């Protein structure tokens, strides 16, 4: 019974993260292409993992890649979100540095061992969360601040020893936490874009 509940919770948490990221990608694509791509990349890993049991029941014999490989799409996706926040705030230099650094690490992922991949994934999550937090504080973006704190909490909990959080497997609980974080980031990007548009309209008025 407990095993069945754990399996159901695992599938639900992955589908929740996937649904949030896919809808966020569709709603932020027009705001910033990088943000849309970042949400889309974050949706890929849980989508493939949640689809595996259904494929097995249908006898398709399809299995996704190793769960350890998912860190690349998650890392690049988070970096693209940080890129979008910095770009919209006008800090293009920091945006390019963040994205370029993560792309270099992702390109060399084949040379990293499992421990190295875990360290890099944890570091990217924390760096993306902290940089978005800094930008959001200076721009007064409450949604960006909340999303950064949620993602940072998920990054910290990922490095802890307990395997269960709130009666769920830690991996499933972190998926739910990241789903909420991405949802608030989506709202944060919309707020930042609206403020950018209002500033542009104000400048046109004075011109």
mmCIF file of C-alpha atoms in Angstrom:
data_model
loop_
_atom_site.group_PDB
_atom_site.id
_atom_site.type_symbol
_atom_site.label_atom_id
_atom_site.label_comp_id
_atom_site.label_asym_id
_atom_site.label_seq_id
_atom_site.Cartn_x
_atom_site.Cartn_y
_atom_site.Cartn_z
ATOM 1 C CA UNK A 1 0.000 0.000 0.000
ATOM 2 C CA UNK A 2 2.716 2.447 1.015
ATOM 3 C CA UNK A 3 4.749 1.501 -2.042
ATOM 4 C CA UNK A 4 1.780 2.279 -4.277
ATOM 5 C CA UNK A 5 1.263 5.660 -2.626
ATOM 6 C CA UNK A 6 4.952 6.486 -3.020
ATOM 7 C CA UNK A 7 4.841 5.588 -6.697
ATOM 8 C CA UNK A 8 1.704 7.669 -7.231
ATOM 9 C CA UNK A 9 3.197 10.628 -5.396
ATOM 10 C CA UNK A 10 6.342 10.348 -7.474
ATOM 11 C CA UNK A 11 4.451 10.386 -10.772
ATOM 12 C CA UNK A 12 2.218 13.252 -9.602
ATOM 13 C CA UNK A 13 5.158 15.411 -8.480
ATOM 14 C CA UNK A 14 6.958 14.920 -11.800
ATOM 15 C CA UNK A 15 3.815 15.659 -13.813
ATOM 16 C CA UNK A 16 3.189 18.752 -11.689
ATOM 17 C CA UNK A 17 6.690 20.088 -12.340
ATOM 18 C CA UNK A 18 6.375 19.252 -16.030
ATOM 19 C CA UNK A 19 2.964 20.942 -16.352
ATOM 20 C CA UNK A 20 4.110 24.093 -14.536
ATOM 21 C CA UNK A 21 7.254 24.374 -16.654
ATOM 22 C CA UNK A 22 5.457 23.730 -19.956
ATOM 23 C CA UNK A 23 2.761 26.309 -19.270
ATOM 24 C CA UNK A 24 5.423 28.744 -18.077
ATOM 25 C CA UNK A 25 7.382 28.200 -21.289
ATOM 26 C CA UNK A 26 4.323 28.999 -23.383
ATOM 27 C CA UNK A 27 3.469 32.124 -21.379
ATOM 28 C CA UNK A 28 6.992 33.562 -21.175
ATOM 29 C CA UNK A 29 8.178 32.761 -24.717
ATOM 30 C CA UNK A 30 7.027 36.147 -25.989
ATOM 31 C CA UNK A 31 8.556 37.924 -22.994
ATOM 32 C CA UNK A 32 12.023 36.426 -23.412
ATOM 33 C CA UNK A 33 13.120 33.492 -25.569
ATOM 34 C CA UNK A 34 15.711 32.440 -22.996
ATOM 35 C CA UNK A 35 13.107 32.164 -20.248
ATOM 36 C CA UNK A 36 10.832 30.075 -22.464
ATOM 37 C CA UNK A 37 13.701 27.752 -23.352
ATOM 38 C CA UNK A 38 14.710 27.524 -19.681
ATOM 39 C CA UNK A 39 11.253 26.428 -18.569
ATOM 40 C CA UNK A 40 11.055 23.972 -21.468
ATOM 41 C CA UNK A 41 14.371 22.332 -20.576
ATOM 42 C CA UNK A 42 13.263 21.944 -16.972
ATOM 43 C CA UNK A 43 10.112 20.179 -18.172
ATOM 44 C CA UNK A 44 11.999 17.577 -20.222
ATOM 45 C CA UNK A 45 13.503 15.535 -17.388
ATOM 46 C CA UNK A 46 10.299 15.014 -15.338
ATOM 47 C CA UNK A 47 8.331 14.414 -18.535
ATOM 48 C CA UNK A 48 10.575 11.557 -19.620
ATOM 49 C CA UNK A 49 10.703 10.067 -16.127
ATOM 50 C CA UNK A 50 6.929 10.188 -15.604
ATOM 51 C CA UNK A 51 6.259 8.724 -19.053
ATOM 52 C CA UNK A 52 8.484 5.687 -18.453
ATOM 53 C CA UNK A 53 5.946 3.656 -16.360
ATOM 54 C CA UNK A 54 3.180 4.231 -18.897
ATOM 55 C CA UNK A 55 5.469 3.152 -21.727
ATOM 56 C CA UNK A 56 6.350 -0.010 -19.808
ATOM 57 C CA UNK A 57 2.666 -0.874 -19.237
ATOM 58 C CA UNK A 58 2.003 -0.449 -22.945
ATOM 59 C CA UNK A 59 4.856 -2.805 -23.725
ATOM 60 C CA UNK A 60 6.765 -0.235 -25.712
ATOM 61 C CA UNK A 61 10.018 -1.211 -24.048
ATOM 62 C CA UNK A 62 11.103 2.403 -23.916
ATOM 63 C CA UNK A 63 13.194 3.634 -21.018
ATOM 64 C CA UNK A 64 14.522 7.150 -20.413
ATOM 65 C CA UNK A 65 18.142 7.914 -19.836
ATOM 66 C CA UNK A 66 19.761 7.698 -16.458
ATOM 67 C CA UNK A 67 18.305 10.076 -13.853
ATOM 68 C CA UNK A 68 21.806 11.422 -13.419
ATOM 69 C CA UNK A 69 21.668 12.757 -16.978
ATOM 70 C CA UNK A 70 18.726 15.007 -16.100
ATOM 71 C CA UNK A 71 20.991 17.445 -14.272
ATOM 72 C CA UNK A 72 22.244 18.884 -17.579
ATOM 73 C CA UNK A 73 18.802 20.010 -18.760
ATOM 74 C CA UNK A 74 17.925 21.279 -15.295
ATOM 75 C CA UNK A 75 21.214 23.185 -14.962
ATOM 76 C CA UNK A 76 20.979 24.821 -18.379
ATOM 77 C CA UNK A 77 17.288 25.551 -17.820
ATOM 78 C CA UNK A 78 17.900 27.311 -14.506
ATOM 79 C CA UNK A 79 20.783 29.252 -16.032
ATOM 80 C CA UNK A 80 18.535 30.423 -18.874
ATOM 81 C CA UNK A 81 16.038 31.713 -16.316
ATOM 82 C CA UNK A 82 18.796 33.601 -14.512
ATOM 83 C CA UNK A 83 19.933 34.878 -17.920
ATOM 84 C CA UNK A 84 16.421 36.189 -18.622
ATOM 85 C CA UNK A 85 16.098 37.975 -15.286
ATOM 86 C CA UNK A 86 19.472 39.682 -15.708
ATOM 87 C CA UNK A 87 18.810 40.547 -19.350
ATOM 88 C CA UNK A 88 15.443 42.136 -18.611
ATOM 89 C CA UNK A 89 17.026 44.164 -15.821
ATOM 90 C CA UNK A 90 19.654 45.482 -18.251
ATOM 91 C CA UNK A 91 22.621 43.536 -16.846
ATOM 92 C CA UNK A 92 23.613 41.873 -20.119
ATOM 93 C CA UNK A 93 27.219 41.218 -19.120
ATOM 94 C CA UNK A 94 26.338 39.112 -16.070
ATOM 95 C CA UNK A 95 23.654 37.310 -18.073
ATOM 96 C CA UNK A 96 26.153 36.248 -20.741
ATOM 97 C CA UNK A 97 28.767 35.194 -18.184
ATOM 98 C CA UNK A 98 26.293 32.997 -16.278
ATOM 99 C CA UNK A 99 24.957 31.303 -19.373
ATOM 100 C CA UNK A 100 28.369 30.855 -20.992
ATOM 101 C CA UNK A 101 29.844 29.291 -17.856
ATOM 102 C CA UNK A 102 27.054 26.745 -17.482
ATOM 103 C CA UNK A 103 27.157 25.839 -21.166
ATOM 104 C CA UNK A 104 30.878 25.110 -20.857
ATOM 105 C CA UNK A 105 30.227 22.867 -17.851
ATOM 106 C CA UNK A 106 27.371 21.109 -19.645
ATOM 107 C CA UNK A 107 29.575 20.503 -22.678
ATOM 108 C CA UNK A 108 32.135 18.754 -20.465
ATOM 109 C CA UNK A 109 29.523 16.740 -18.530
ATOM 110 C CA UNK A 110 30.769 13.497 -20.051
ATOM 111 C CA UNK A 111 34.038 13.871 -18.178
ATOM 112 C CA UNK A 112 32.386 14.321 -14.783
ATOM 113 C CA UNK A 113 31.824 11.466 -12.377
ATOM 114 C CA UNK A 114 28.561 10.998 -10.492
ATOM 115 C CA UNK A 115 29.836 12.939 -7.482
ATOM 116 C CA UNK A 116 31.024 15.759 -9.720
ATOM 117 C CA UNK A 117 27.663 15.934 -11.475
ATOM 118 C CA UNK A 118 25.858 16.203 -8.136
ATOM 119 C CA UNK A 119 28.170 19.012 -7.003
ATOM 120 C CA UNK A 120 27.750 20.921 -10.271
ATOM 121 C CA UNK A 121 23.963 20.524 -10.243
ATOM 122 C CA UNK A 122 23.802 21.752 -6.642
ATOM 123 C CA UNK A 123 26.124 24.676 -7.406
ATOM 124 C CA UNK A 124 24.153 25.756 -10.479
ATOM 125 C CA UNK A 125 20.889 25.685 -8.532
ATOM 126 C CA UNK A 126 22.341 27.839 -5.773
ATOM 127 C CA UNK A 127 24.075 30.281 -8.132
ATOM 128 C CA UNK A 128 20.942 30.724 -10.267
ATOM 129 C CA UNK A 129 18.788 31.213 -7.177
ATOM 130 C CA UNK A 130 21.169 33.729 -5.594
ATOM 131 C CA UNK A 131 21.651 35.782 -8.768
ATOM 132 C CA UNK A 132 17.894 35.940 -9.435
ATOM 133 C CA UNK A 133 17.397 36.872 -5.778
ATOM 134 C CA UNK A 134 19.864 39.758 -6.050
ATOM 135 C CA UNK A 135 18.242 41.071 -9.233
ATOM 136 C CA UNK A 136 14.770 40.731 -7.731
ATOM 137 C CA UNK A 137 15.759 42.592 -4.569
ATOM 138 C CA UNK A 138 17.156 45.543 -6.540
ATOM 139 C CA UNK A 139 14.120 45.632 -8.859
ATOM 140 C CA UNK A 140 11.614 45.079 -6.053
ATOM 141 C CA UNK A 141 10.247 41.907 -7.651
ATOM 142 C CA UNK A 142 8.490 40.016 -4.845
ATOM 143 C CA UNK A 143 7.729 36.985 -7.029
ATOM 144 C CA UNK A 144 11.351 36.713 -8.090
ATOM 145 C CA UNK A 145 12.458 36.845 -4.461
ATOM 146 C CA UNK A 146 9.955 34.144 -3.432
ATOM 147 C CA UNK A 147 10.945 31.854 -6.300
ATOM 148 C CA UNK A 148 14.628 32.258 -5.506
ATOM 149 C CA UNK A 149 14.086 31.402 -1.840
ATOM 150 C CA UNK A 150 12.052 28.308 -2.781
ATOM 151 C CA UNK A 151 14.638 27.106 -5.307
ATOM 152 C CA UNK A 152 17.460 27.826 -2.889
ATOM 153 C CA UNK A 153 15.677 25.809 -0.212
ATOM 154 C CA UNK A 154 15.317 22.931 -2.671
ATOM 155 C CA UNK A 155 19.023 23.149 -3.445
ATOM 156 C CA UNK A 156 19.935 23.052 0.231
ATOM 157 C CA UNK A 157 17.596 20.143 0.985
ATOM 158 C CA UNK A 158 19.019 18.180 -1.944
ATOM 159 C CA UNK A 159 22.328 17.961 -0.107
ATOM 160 C CA UNK A 160 20.847 16.674 3.156
ATOM 161 C CA UNK A 161 20.948 13.072 4.321
ATOM 162 C CA UNK A 162 17.239 12.338 5.106
ATOM 163 C CA UNK A 163 15.595 10.476 2.243
ATOM 164 C CA UNK A 164 12.066 11.529 3.207
ATOM 165 C CA UNK A 165 10.576 15.013 3.561
ATOM 166 C CA UNK A 166 6.985 15.572 4.698
ATOM 167 C CA UNK A 167 6.179 11.840 4.319
ATOM 168 C CA UNK A 168 7.415 11.917 0.704
ATOM 169 C CA UNK A 169 10.599 10.708 -0.871
ATOM 170 C CA UNK A 170 12.998 13.625 -0.952
ATOM 171 C CA UNK A 171 13.187 13.585 -4.752
ATOM 172 C CA UNK A 172 9.389 13.898 -5.029
ATOM 173 C CA UNK A 173 9.194 16.662 -2.415
ATOM 174 C CA UNK A 174 11.899 18.619 -4.230
ATOM 175 C CA UNK A 175 9.977 18.281 -7.514
ATOM 176 C CA UNK A 176 6.950 19.856 -5.852
ATOM 177 C CA UNK A 177 9.067 22.617 -4.362
ATOM 178 C CA UNK A 178 10.659 23.391 -7.729
ATOM 179 C CA UNK A 179 7.219 23.449 -9.349
ATOM 180 C CA UNK A 180 6.128 26.220 -6.971
ATOM 181 C CA UNK A 181 9.447 28.022 -7.486
ATOM 182 C CA UNK A 182 9.074 27.983 -11.268
ATOM 183 C CA UNK A 183 5.483 29.188 -10.996
ATOM 184 C CA UNK A 184 6.522 32.207 -8.935
ATOM 185 C CA UNK A 185 9.424 32.881 -11.312
ATOM 186 C CA UNK A 186 6.952 32.930 -14.180
ATOM 187 C CA UNK A 187 4.931 35.589 -12.384
ATOM 188 C CA UNK A 188 8.146 37.427 -11.580
ATOM 189 C CA UNK A 189 9.175 37.558 -15.234
ATOM 190 C CA UNK A 190 5.770 38.887 -16.218
ATOM 191 C CA UNK A 191 5.992 41.617 -13.569
ATOM 192 C CA UNK A 192 9.495 42.582 -14.653
ATOM 193 C CA UNK A 193 8.413 42.681 -18.299
ATOM 194 C CA UNK A 194 5.414 44.871 -17.457
ATOM 195 C CA UNK A 195 7.626 47.290 -15.559
ATOM 196 C CA UNK A 196 10.040 47.378 -18.506
ATOM 197 C CA UNK A 197 7.174 48.179 -20.875
ATOM 198 C CA UNK A 198 5.849 50.909 -18.566
ATOM 199 C CA UNK A 199 9.297 52.514 -18.439
ATOM 200 C CA UNK A 200 9.485 52.390 -22.231
ATOM 201 C CA UNK A 201 6.060 54.004 -22.592
ATOM 202 C CA UNK A 202 7.044 56.689 -20.083
ATOM 203 C CA UNK A 203 10.218 57.436 -22.021
ATOM 204 C CA UNK A 204 8.246 57.712 -25.267
ATOM 205 C CA UNK A 205 5.831 60.114 -23.577
ATOM 206 C CA UNK A 206 8.637 62.437 -22.511
ATOM 207 C CA UNK A 207 10.224 62.233 -25.965
#
